PDB file of C-alpha atoms in Angstrom:
ATOM      1  CA  MET A  72      87.872 155.064 142.446  1.00 97.00           C
ATOM      2  CA  LEU A  73      86.310 156.350 139.272  1.00 98.00           C
ATOM      3  CA  ILE A  74      83.849 154.186 137.363  1.00 98.00           C
ATOM      4  CA  SER A  75      81.727 155.052 134.336  1.00 98.00           C
ATOM      5  CA  LEU A  76      78.046 155.926 134.418  1.00 98.00           C
ATOM      6  CA  LYS A  77      77.327 152.775 132.408  1.00 97.00           C
ATOM      7  CA  GLU A  78      79.128 150.663 135.032  1.00 98.00           C
ATOM      8  CA  ALA A  79      77.147 152.265 137.844  1.00 98.00           C
ATOM      9  CA  LEU A  80      73.850 151.732 136.038  1.00 97.00           C
ATOM     10  CA  ALA A  81      74.775 148.116 135.286  1.00 97.00           C
ATOM     11  CA  TYR A  82      75.345 147.590 139.026  1.00 97.00           C
ATOM     12  CA  GLY A  83      71.858 148.940 139.665  1.00 97.00           C
ATOM     13  CA  GLU A  84      70.274 146.610 137.145  1.00 95.00           C
ATOM     14  CA  GLU A  85      72.172 143.559 138.401  1.00 96.00           C
ATOM     15  CA  ASN A  86      71.279 144.273 142.021  1.00 96.00           C
ATOM     16  CA  ASN A  87      67.742 145.588 141.499  1.00 95.00           C
ATOM     17  CA  CYS A  88      68.601 148.887 143.138  1.00 97.00           C
ATOM     18  CA  GLY A  89      68.668 152.563 142.309  1.00 97.00           C
ATOM     19  CA  ILE A  90      71.916 154.495 141.936  1.00 98.00           C
ATOM     20  CA  ALA A  91      71.910 157.745 143.893  1.00 98.00           C
ATOM     21  CA  ALA A  92      73.197 160.861 142.132  1.00 98.00           C
ATOM     22  CA  ILE A  93      73.989 163.480 144.764  1.00 98.00           C
ATOM     23  CA  ASN A  94      74.534 167.121 143.892  1.00 97.00           C
ATOM     24  CA  THR A  95      77.476 168.354 145.946  1.00 98.00           C
ATOM     25  CA  PRO A  96      77.952 172.095 145.400  1.00 97.00           C
ATOM     26  CA  THR A  97      79.671 172.475 148.786  1.00 97.00           C
ATOM     27  CA  PHE A  98      82.677 170.633 150.175  1.00 97.00           C
ATOM     28  CA  GLU A  99      80.707 169.457 153.217  1.00 97.00           C
ATOM     29  CA  MET A 100      78.104 167.780 151.009  1.00 98.00           C
ATOM     30  CA  LEU A 101      80.842 166.236 148.856  1.00 98.00           C
ATOM     31  CA  VAL A 102      82.680 164.675 151.798  1.00 98.00           C
ATOM     32  CA  ALA A 103      79.404 163.486 153.320  1.00 98.00           C
ATOM     33  CA  ALA A 104      78.373 161.746 150.095  1.00 98.00           C
ATOM     34  CA  ILE A 105      81.718 159.980 149.735  1.00 98.00           C
ATOM     35  CA  ASN A 106      81.717 158.913 153.390  1.00 98.00           C
ATOM     36  CA  VAL A 107      78.285 157.327 152.940  1.00 98.00           C
ATOM     37  CA  ALA A 108      79.327 155.550 149.720  1.00 98.00           C
ATOM     38  CA  GLU A 109      82.369 154.117 151.501  1.00 98.00           C
ATOM     39  CA  ARG A 110      80.438 153.107 154.624  1.00 98.00           C
ATOM     40  CA  PHE A 111      77.804 151.173 152.685  1.00 97.00           C
ATOM     41  CA  ASP A 112      80.169 150.028 149.897  1.00 97.00           C
ATOM     42  CA  VAL A 113      77.871 151.151 147.069  1.00 98.00           C
ATOM     43  CA  PRO A 114      78.510 153.011 143.805  1.00 98.00           C
ATOM     44  CA  LEU A 115      77.415 156.635 143.874  1.00 98.00           C
ATOM     45  CA  ILE A 116      77.246 159.494 141.388  1.00 98.00           C
ATOM     46  CA  LEU A 117      78.727 162.813 142.507  1.00 98.00           C
ATOM     47  CA  ALA A 118      77.081 165.599 140.529  1.00 98.00           C
ATOM     48  CA  HIS A 119      77.480 169.304 139.928  1.00 98.00           C
ATOM     49  CA  ALA A 120      74.642 171.186 138.225  1.00 97.00           C
ATOM     50  CA  GLU A 121      75.211 174.252 136.089  1.00 97.00           C
ATOM     51  CA  VAL A 122      72.703 176.154 138.213  1.00 96.00           C
ATOM     52  CA  HIS A 123      75.029 175.633 141.205  1.00 97.00           C
ATOM     53  CA  ASP A 124      78.069 177.118 139.483  1.00 97.00           C
ATOM     54  CA  PRO A 125      77.630 180.518 141.210  1.00 96.00           C
ATOM     55  CA  VAL A 126      77.905 178.694 144.569  1.00 94.00           C
ATOM     56  CA  ASN A 127      81.143 176.936 143.598  1.00 97.00           C
ATOM     57  CA  SER A 128      82.485 176.884 140.056  1.00 98.00           C
ATOM     58  CA  ILE A 129      82.913 173.520 138.377  1.00 98.00           C
ATOM     59  CA  GLU A 130      86.651 174.206 138.160  1.00 98.00           C
ATOM     60  CA  ASN A 131      86.857 174.638 141.953  1.00 98.00           C
ATOM     61  CA  ILE A 132      84.461 172.105 143.475  1.00 98.00           C
ATOM     62  CA  GLY A 133      84.789 169.857 140.420  1.00 98.00           C
ATOM     63  CA  SER A 134      88.530 169.485 140.887  1.00 98.00           C
ATOM     64  CA  ALA A 135      87.903 168.402 144.481  1.00 98.00           C
ATOM     65  CA  MET A 136      85.177 165.994 143.344  1.00 98.00           C
ATOM     66  CA  VAL A 137      87.502 164.293 140.852  1.00 98.00           C
ATOM     67  CA  ALA A 138      90.477 164.141 143.239  1.00 98.00           C
ATOM     68  CA  LEU A 139      88.469 162.730 146.154  1.00 98.00           C
ATOM     69  CA  ALA A 140      86.650 160.263 143.903  1.00 98.00           C
ATOM     70  CA  LYS A 141      89.941 158.889 142.548  1.00 98.00           C
ATOM     71  CA  ARG A 142      91.398 158.315 145.999  1.00 98.00           C
ATOM     72  CA  SER A 143      88.206 156.903 147.520  1.00 98.00           C
ATOM     73  CA  SER A 144      87.647 153.179 148.072  1.00 98.00           C
ATOM     74  CA  ALA A 145      84.062 153.630 146.836  1.00 98.00           C
ATOM     75  CA  LYS A 146      83.077 153.324 143.185  1.00 98.00           C
ATOM     76  CA  LEU A 147      82.155 156.832 142.077  1.00 98.00           C
ATOM     77  CA  VAL A 148      81.025 158.622 138.936  1.00 98.00           C
ATOM     78  CA  VAL A 149      81.699 162.355 138.577  1.00 98.00           C
ATOM     79  CA  HIS A 150      78.828 163.827 136.617  1.00 98.00           C
ATOM     80  CA  VAL A 151      77.836 167.193 135.101  1.00 98.00           C
ATOM     81  CA  ASP A 152      74.181 167.586 136.052  1.00 97.00           C
ATOM     82  CA  HIS A 153      71.728 169.721 134.075  1.00 96.00           C
ATOM     83  CA  GLY A 154      74.338 171.103 131.710  1.00 97.00           C
ATOM     84  CA  GLU A 155      72.451 173.740 129.769  1.00 96.00           C
ATOM     85  CA  SER A 156      75.161 174.287 127.168  1.00 97.00           C
ATOM     86  CA  ILE A 157      77.838 172.280 125.400  1.00 98.00           C
ATOM     87  CA  GLU A 158      80.372 174.774 126.735  1.00 98.00           C
ATOM     88  CA  PHE A 159      79.559 173.976 130.362  1.00 98.00           C
ATOM     89  CA  ILE A 160      79.677 170.236 129.739  1.00 98.00           C
ATOM     90  CA  LYS A 161      83.092 170.640 128.119  1.00 98.00           C
ATOM     91  CA  ARG A 162      84.300 172.565 131.180  1.00 98.00           C
ATOM     92  CA  GLY A 163      83.327 169.539 133.274  1.00 98.00           C
ATOM     93  CA  PHE A 164      85.117 167.099 130.996  1.00 98.00           C
ATOM     94  CA  GLU A 165      88.235 169.276 131.067  1.00 98.00           C
ATOM     95  CA  VAL A 166      88.228 169.130 134.877  1.00 98.00           C
ATOM     96  CA  GLY A 167      88.023 165.331 134.726  1.00 98.00           C
ATOM     97  CA  PHE A 168      84.305 164.524 134.916  1.00 98.00           C
ATOM     98  CA  ASN A 169      83.478 161.257 133.157  1.00 98.00           C
ATOM     99  CA  SER A 170      79.738 161.696 132.677  1.00 98.00           C
ATOM    100  CA  ALA A 171      77.358 164.512 131.770  1.00 98.00           C
ATOM    101  CA  MET A 172      73.701 165.327 131.387  1.00 98.00           C
ATOM    102  CA  TYR A 173      72.672 167.740 128.691  1.00 98.00           C
ATOM    103  CA  ASP A 174      69.337 169.324 129.578  1.00 96.00           C
ATOM    104  CA  GLY A 175      67.511 170.646 126.538  1.00 95.00           C
ATOM    105  CA  SER A 176      64.105 169.611 127.875  1.00 91.00           C
ATOM    106  CA  ARG A 177      62.632 173.096 127.572  1.00 89.00           C
ATOM    107  CA  LEU A 178      63.750 173.469 123.956  1.00 94.00           C
ATOM    108  CA  PRO A 179      61.754 172.432 120.879  1.00 95.00           C
ATOM    109  CA  TYR A 180      62.128 168.694 120.275  1.00 96.00           C
ATOM    110  CA  GLU A 181      64.412 168.836 117.224  1.00 97.00           C
ATOM    111  CA  GLU A 182      66.665 171.453 118.832  1.00 97.00           C
ATOM    112  CA  ASN A 183      66.991 169.362 121.995  1.00 97.00           C
ATOM    113  CA  LEU A 184      67.811 166.330 119.861  1.00 97.00           C
ATOM    114  CA  ALA A 185      70.408 168.143 117.746  1.00 98.00           C
ATOM    115  CA  ILE A 186      72.314 169.605 120.717  1.00 98.00           C
ATOM    116  CA  THR A 187      72.135 166.286 122.583  1.00 98.00           C
ATOM    117  CA  LYS A 188      73.817 164.661 119.580  1.00 98.00           C
ATOM    118  CA  GLU A 189      76.577 167.264 119.887  1.00 98.00           C
ATOM    119  CA  ALA A 190      76.962 166.375 123.567  1.00 98.00           C
ATOM    120  CA  VAL A 191      77.280 162.672 122.724  1.00 98.00           C
ATOM    121  CA  LYS A 192      79.894 163.453 120.074  1.00 98.00           C
ATOM    122  CA  LEU A 193      81.861 165.574 122.547  1.00 98.00           C
ATOM    123  CA  ALA A 194      81.638 162.923 125.271  1.00 98.00           C
ATOM    124  CA  LYS A 195      83.200 160.306 123.016  1.00 98.00           C
ATOM    125  CA  GLN A 196      86.335 162.435 122.835  1.00 98.00           C
ATOM    126  CA  TYR A 197      86.638 162.105 126.636  1.00 98.00           C
ATOM    127  CA  ASP A 198      85.445 158.485 126.879  1.00 98.00           C
ATOM    128  CA  ALA A 199      82.457 159.743 128.846  1.00 98.00           C
ATOM    129  CA  ASN A 200      78.764 158.849 128.999  1.00 98.00           C
ATOM    130  CA  VAL A 201      75.748 161.083 128.380  1.00 98.00           C
ATOM    131  CA  GLU A 202      72.317 161.412 129.935  1.00 98.00           C
ATOM    132  CA  ALA A 203      69.670 163.618 128.338  1.00 97.00           C
ATOM    133  CA  GLU A 204      66.193 164.759 129.288  1.00 96.00           C
ATOM    134  CA  LEU A 205      62.855 164.637 127.497  1.00 95.00           C
ATOM    135  CA  GLY A 206      59.689 165.975 129.086  1.00 88.00           C
ATOM    136  CA  VAL A 207      59.630 168.815 131.600  1.00 75.00           C
ATOM    137  CA  MET A 208      59.663 168.802 135.409  1.00 68.00           C
ATOM    138  CA  PRO A 209      58.704 171.919 137.387  1.00 56.00           C
ATOM    139  CA  GLY A 210      61.359 173.726 139.390  1.00 49.00           C
ATOM    140  CA  ARG A 211      65.150 173.874 139.227  1.00 49.00           C
ATOM    141  CA  GLU A 212      68.024 172.087 140.951  1.00 48.00           C
ATOM    142  CA  ASP A 213      68.784 175.080 143.172  1.00 46.00           C
ATOM    143  CA  GLY A 214      65.281 175.060 144.653  1.00 50.00           C
ATOM    144  CA  LYS A 215      64.283 178.289 142.906  1.00 52.00           C
ATOM    145  CA  ASP A 216      61.385 178.508 140.452  1.00 48.00           C
ATOM    146  CA  SER A 217      59.545 175.783 142.355  1.00 47.00           C
ATOM    147  CA  THR A 218      56.270 177.636 142.453  1.00 44.00           C
ATOM    148  CA  THR A 219      53.972 174.641 142.256  1.00 46.00           C
ATOM    149  CA  GLY A 220      55.823 171.670 143.718  1.00 46.00           C
ATOM    150  CA  ILE A 221      53.378 169.546 141.730  1.00 49.00           C
ATOM    151  CA  GLY A 222      53.968 167.476 138.582  1.00 48.00           C
ATOM    152  CA  ASN A 223      52.152 168.527 135.412  1.00 53.00           C
ATOM    153  CA  ARG A 224      50.809 165.594 133.362  1.00 67.00           C
ATOM    154  CA  ALA A 225      50.787 167.728 130.223  1.00 68.00           C
ATOM    155  CA  LEU A 226      54.596 167.863 130.465  1.00 79.00           C
ATOM    156  CA  TYR A 227      55.175 164.123 130.993  1.00 91.00           C
ATOM    157  CA  THR A 228      57.515 162.282 128.619  1.00 94.00           C
ATOM    158  CA  ASP A 229      55.946 160.700 125.549  1.00 95.00           C
ATOM    159  CA  PRO A 230      57.200 157.091 125.061  1.00 97.00           C
ATOM    160  CA  GLN A 231      57.155 157.263 121.255  1.00 97.00           C
ATOM    161  CA  LEU A 232      59.156 160.477 121.202  1.00 97.00           C
ATOM    162  CA  ALA A 233      61.504 159.014 123.818  1.00 97.00           C
ATOM    163  CA  ALA A 234      62.182 155.967 121.630  1.00 98.00           C
ATOM    164  CA  ASP A 235      62.956 158.191 118.637  1.00 98.00           C
ATOM    165  CA  PHE A 236      65.120 160.483 120.756  1.00 98.00           C
ATOM    166  CA  VAL A 237      67.286 157.701 122.189  1.00 98.00           C
ATOM    167  CA  SER A 238      67.635 155.994 118.823  1.00 98.00           C
ATOM    168  CA  ARG A 239      68.796 159.165 117.071  1.00 98.00           C
ATOM    169  CA  THR A 240      71.088 160.506 119.812  1.00 98.00           C
ATOM    170  CA  GLY A 241      72.678 157.372 121.268  1.00 98.00           C
ATOM    171  CA  VAL A 242      72.420 158.566 124.873  1.00 98.00           C
ATOM    172  CA  ASP A 243      73.180 156.128 127.701  1.00 98.00           C
ATOM    173  CA  ALA A 244      70.275 157.141 129.964  1.00 98.00           C
ATOM    174  CA  LEU A 245      67.185 159.320 129.716  1.00 98.00           C
ATOM    175  CA  ALA A 246      65.714 161.600 132.367  1.00 96.00           C
ATOM    176  CA  CYS A 247      61.938 161.526 132.066  1.00 95.00           C
ATOM    177  CA  SER A 248      58.981 163.375 133.521  1.00 92.00           C
ATOM    178  CA  PHE A 249      56.429 161.115 135.218  1.00 92.00           C
ATOM    179  CA  GLY A 250      55.338 163.013 138.310  1.00 87.00           C
ATOM    180  CA  THR A 251      58.393 164.137 140.272  1.00 86.00           C
ATOM    181  CA  VAL A 252      59.426 167.796 140.682  1.00 75.00           C
ATOM    182  CA  HIS A 253      62.589 169.668 141.549  1.00 58.00           C
ATOM    183  CA  GLY A 254      62.665 171.327 144.945  1.00 55.00           C
ATOM    184  CA  LEU A 255      60.229 170.830 147.817  1.00 51.00           C
ATOM    185  CA  TYR A 256      56.911 169.065 147.264  1.00 48.00           C
ATOM    186  CA  LYS A 257      53.894 171.233 148.022  1.00 49.00           C
ATOM    187  CA  ALA A 258      51.428 168.394 147.526  1.00 51.00           C
ATOM    188  CA  GLU A 259      51.635 164.619 147.673  1.00 59.00           C
ATOM    189  CA  PRO A 260      53.387 163.419 144.492  1.00 66.00           C
ATOM    190  CA  LYS A 261      51.358 161.256 142.119  1.00 77.00           C
ATOM    191  CA  LEU A 262      53.764 159.119 140.120  1.00 91.00           C
ATOM    192  CA  ASP A 263      52.757 157.400 136.876  1.00 93.00           C
ATOM    193  CA  TYR A 264      54.298 153.952 137.357  1.00 96.00           C
ATOM    194  CA  ASP A 265      52.795 152.576 134.138  1.00 96.00           C
ATOM    195  CA  LEU A 266      54.488 155.337 132.183  1.00 96.00           C
ATOM    196  CA  ILE A 267      57.880 154.342 133.625  1.00 97.00           C
ATOM    197  CA  VAL A 268      57.351 150.806 132.314  1.00 97.00           C
ATOM    198  CA  GLU A 269      56.401 152.141 128.875  1.00 97.00           C
ATOM    199  CA  LEU A 270      59.410 154.463 128.764  1.00 97.00           C
ATOM    200  CA  ARG A 271      61.906 151.767 129.724  1.00 98.00           C
ATOM    201  CA  LYS A 272      60.463 149.349 127.179  1.00 98.00           C
ATOM    202  CA  ALA A 273      60.328 151.977 124.411  1.00 98.00           C
ATOM    203  CA  THR A 274      63.828 153.383 124.903  1.00 98.00           C
ATOM    204  CA  GLY A 275      65.827 150.351 126.029  1.00 97.00           C
ATOM    205  CA  VAL A 276      67.963 152.544 128.308  1.00 97.00           C
ATOM    206  CA  PRO A 277      67.876 153.223 132.064  1.00 97.00           C
ATOM    207  CA  ILE A 278      65.306 155.820 133.098  1.00 97.00           C
ATOM    208  CA  VAL A 279      66.479 158.658 135.338  1.00 97.00           C
ATOM    209  CA  MET A 280      64.372 160.216 138.082  1.00 95.00           C
ATOM    210  CA  HIS A 281      65.067 163.898 138.631  1.00 92.00           C
ATOM    211  CA  GLY A 282      63.513 165.571 141.649  1.00 85.00           C
ATOM    212  CA  GLY A 283      64.195 162.428 143.670  1.00 84.00           C
ATOM    213  CA  SER A 284      64.105 164.137 147.062  1.00 82.00           C
ATOM    214  CA  GLY A 285      61.150 163.732 149.374  1.00 81.00           C
ATOM    215  CA  LEU A 286      59.615 160.457 148.195  1.00 89.00           C
ATOM    216  CA  ALA A 287      58.579 157.582 150.443  1.00 90.00           C
ATOM    217  CA  THR A 288      60.514 154.301 150.480  1.00 92.00           C
ATOM    218  CA  GLU A 289      57.739 152.429 148.705  1.00 93.00           C
ATOM    219  CA  GLU A 290      57.644 155.096 145.967  1.00 94.00           C
ATOM    220  CA  TYR A 291      61.376 154.793 145.341  1.00 94.00           C
ATOM    221  CA  ARG A 292      61.178 151.005 145.273  1.00 95.00           C
ATOM    222  CA  SER A 293      58.159 150.984 142.947  1.00 96.00           C
ATOM    223  CA  CYS A 294      59.982 153.242 140.484  1.00 96.00           C
ATOM    224  CA  ILE A 295      63.157 151.155 140.604  1.00 97.00           C
ATOM    225  CA  SER A 296      61.280 147.906 139.986  1.00 96.00           C
ATOM    226  CA  ARG A 297      59.744 149.441 136.850  1.00 96.00           C
ATOM    227  CA  GLY A 298      62.928 150.695 135.221  1.00 96.00           C
ATOM    228  CA  VAL A 299      64.252 153.765 137.044  1.00 97.00           C
ATOM    229  CA  GLN A 300      67.982 153.231 137.571  1.00 97.00           C
ATOM    230  CA  LYS A 301      69.418 156.635 138.508  1.00 97.00           C
ATOM    231  CA  ILE A 302      67.830 158.850 141.146  1.00 97.00           C
ATOM    232  CA  ASN A 303      68.900 162.481 141.521  1.00 96.00           C
ATOM    233  CA  TYR A 304      68.894 163.844 145.049  1.00 96.00           C
ATOM    234  CA  TYR A 305      69.753 167.274 146.388  1.00 95.00           C
ATOM    235  CA  THR A 306      67.061 169.454 147.937  1.00 92.00           C
ATOM    236  CA  TYR A 307      66.351 167.420 151.055  1.00 93.00           C
ATOM    237  CA  ALA A 308      70.050 166.835 151.746  1.00 96.00           C
ATOM    238  CA  ASP A 309      70.631 170.564 151.467  1.00 95.00           C
ATOM    239  CA  LYS A 310      67.664 171.152 153.754  1.00 95.00           C
ATOM    240  CA  ALA A 311      69.157 168.666 156.245  1.00 96.00           C
ATOM    241  CA  ALA A 312      72.414 170.637 156.236  1.00 96.00           C
ATOM    242  CA  LEU A 313      70.544 173.838 156.999  1.00 96.00           C
ATOM    243  CA  GLU A 314      68.572 172.212 159.810  1.00 97.00           C
ATOM    244  CA  GLY A 315      71.816 170.802 161.236  1.00 97.00           C
ATOM    245  CA  VAL A 316      73.348 174.262 161.301  1.00 96.00           C
ATOM    246  CA  LYS A 317      70.243 175.783 162.889  1.00 97.00           C
ATOM    247  CA  LYS A 318      70.277 173.174 165.651  1.00 96.00           C
ATOM    248  CA  PHE A 319      73.980 173.672 166.316  1.00 95.00           C
ATOM    249  CA  LEU A 320      73.580 177.435 166.563  1.00 95.00           C
ATOM    250  CA  ALA A 321      70.571 177.031 168.857  1.00 96.00           C
ATOM    251  CA  ASP A 322      72.612 174.753 171.132  1.00 95.00           C
ATOM    252  CA  GLU A 323      75.772 176.885 170.885  1.00 93.00           C
ATOM    253  CA  PRO A 324      74.551 180.483 170.469  1.00 92.00           C
ATOM    254  CA  ASP A 325      77.903 181.972 171.448  1.00 92.00           C
ATOM    255  CA  THR A 326      79.820 180.258 168.636  1.00 91.00           C
ATOM    256  CA  TYR A 327      82.163 182.700 166.934  1.00 91.00           C
ATOM    257  CA  VAL A 328      84.011 180.377 164.498  1.00 92.00           C
ATOM    258  CA  MET A 329      82.764 178.640 161.370  1.00 94.00           C
ATOM    259  CA  ALA A 330      84.501 175.251 161.549  1.00 95.00           C
ATOM    260  CA  PRO A 331      82.144 173.487 163.981  1.00 95.00           C
ATOM    261  CA  VAL A 332      79.170 174.820 162.037  1.00 95.00           C
ATOM    262  CA  THR A 333      80.400 173.174 158.836  1.00 96.00           C
ATOM    263  CA  VAL A 334      80.952 169.916 160.734  1.00 96.00           C
ATOM    264  CA  ALA A 335      77.341 170.064 161.915  1.00 97.00           C
ATOM    265  CA  ALA A 336      76.186 170.542 158.323  1.00 97.00           C
ATOM    266  CA  GLN A 337      78.261 167.591 157.079  1.00 97.00           C
ATOM    267  CA  GLU A 338      77.033 165.286 159.828  1.00 97.00           C
ATOM    268  CA  ALA A 339      73.406 166.191 159.071  1.00 97.00           C
ATOM    269  CA  VAL A 340      73.889 165.436 155.368  1.00 98.00           C
ATOM    270  CA  GLU A 341      75.513 162.097 156.195  1.00 98.00           C
ATOM    271  CA  ARG A 342      72.515 161.101 158.293  1.00 97.00           C
ATOM    272  CA  ASP A 343      70.119 162.084 155.524  1.00 97.00           C
ATOM    273  CA  LEU A 344      72.072 160.320 152.771  1.00 97.00           C
ATOM    274  CA  SER A 345      72.485 157.199 154.890  1.00 97.00           C
ATOM    275  CA  GLU A 346      68.714 156.810 155.022  1.00 96.00           C
ATOM    276  CA  LEU A 347      68.493 157.339 151.270  1.00 96.00           C
ATOM    277  CA  VAL A 348      71.147 154.704 150.556  1.00 97.00           C
ATOM    278  CA  LYS A 349      69.464 152.177 152.843  1.00 96.00           C
ATOM    279  CA  CYS A 350      66.310 152.643 150.814  1.00 95.00           C
ATOM    280  CA  LEU A 351      67.690 152.693 147.279  1.00 97.00           C
ATOM    281  CA  TYR A 352      70.291 149.940 147.706  1.00 96.00           C
ATOM    282  CA  ASN A 353      68.291 147.552 149.920  1.00 91.00           C
ATOM    283  CA  LYS A 354      70.658 148.052 152.841  1.00 86.00           C
ATOM    284  CA  ASN A 355      68.045 147.844 155.621  1.00 72.00           C
TER     285      ASN A 355
END
């Protein structure tokens, strides 16, 4: 069933847990994410990032995301992730998405703020919620442009600017930079837990962790206890799918059809996401 982003985040706050937001650019990843949400009976955010649109357009995979979310027994949000334009966010809303993130983090502050306000205005027409981003994290959702794999303190989110930004835009959640990166880590992450506390207190809204793949259980839990409510996850699930396919092909080198390969990918993603859910939702 569909629930709003605000409902999902409220569940996280009430239960002292993080809400996983899983990018699902392929059907196998989508089905795996929903299966895990149903198995553990937890709310989950199904996301499609603009950078993944060449893999599967939001009209194609997005329609499947909305249809499967509506018929599922799990509580699911269908979310535009890293929308880099109002036009793309509107495409998601037209498909049936009920939540969106506008990412203007690499723009000048006032330009980011102005376009985010447009996104909030648009979302109200669709009864949808909006997440925005302030501060910059290295890398991209598709794993490209991840040359460092290391957070840059100079790009971390400023709490005073964050407070002003949330107040003037009216966003429901704010993605912040405090040490995570998109893509694969190339050094041990060093997260600024004190900054998370400052950001949550200054903004009054749930803090979103982007680049949520690859952290240790204690790092996830420490972030959640300090105000992180939504945790984006993609790279390591995608990596799990690839490893699952490699193993299947190594075991079955004479395979000449695609179907069992896609099953192997889905099963690998389910195993990976199950471990994530156990961690974020206290399901151990």
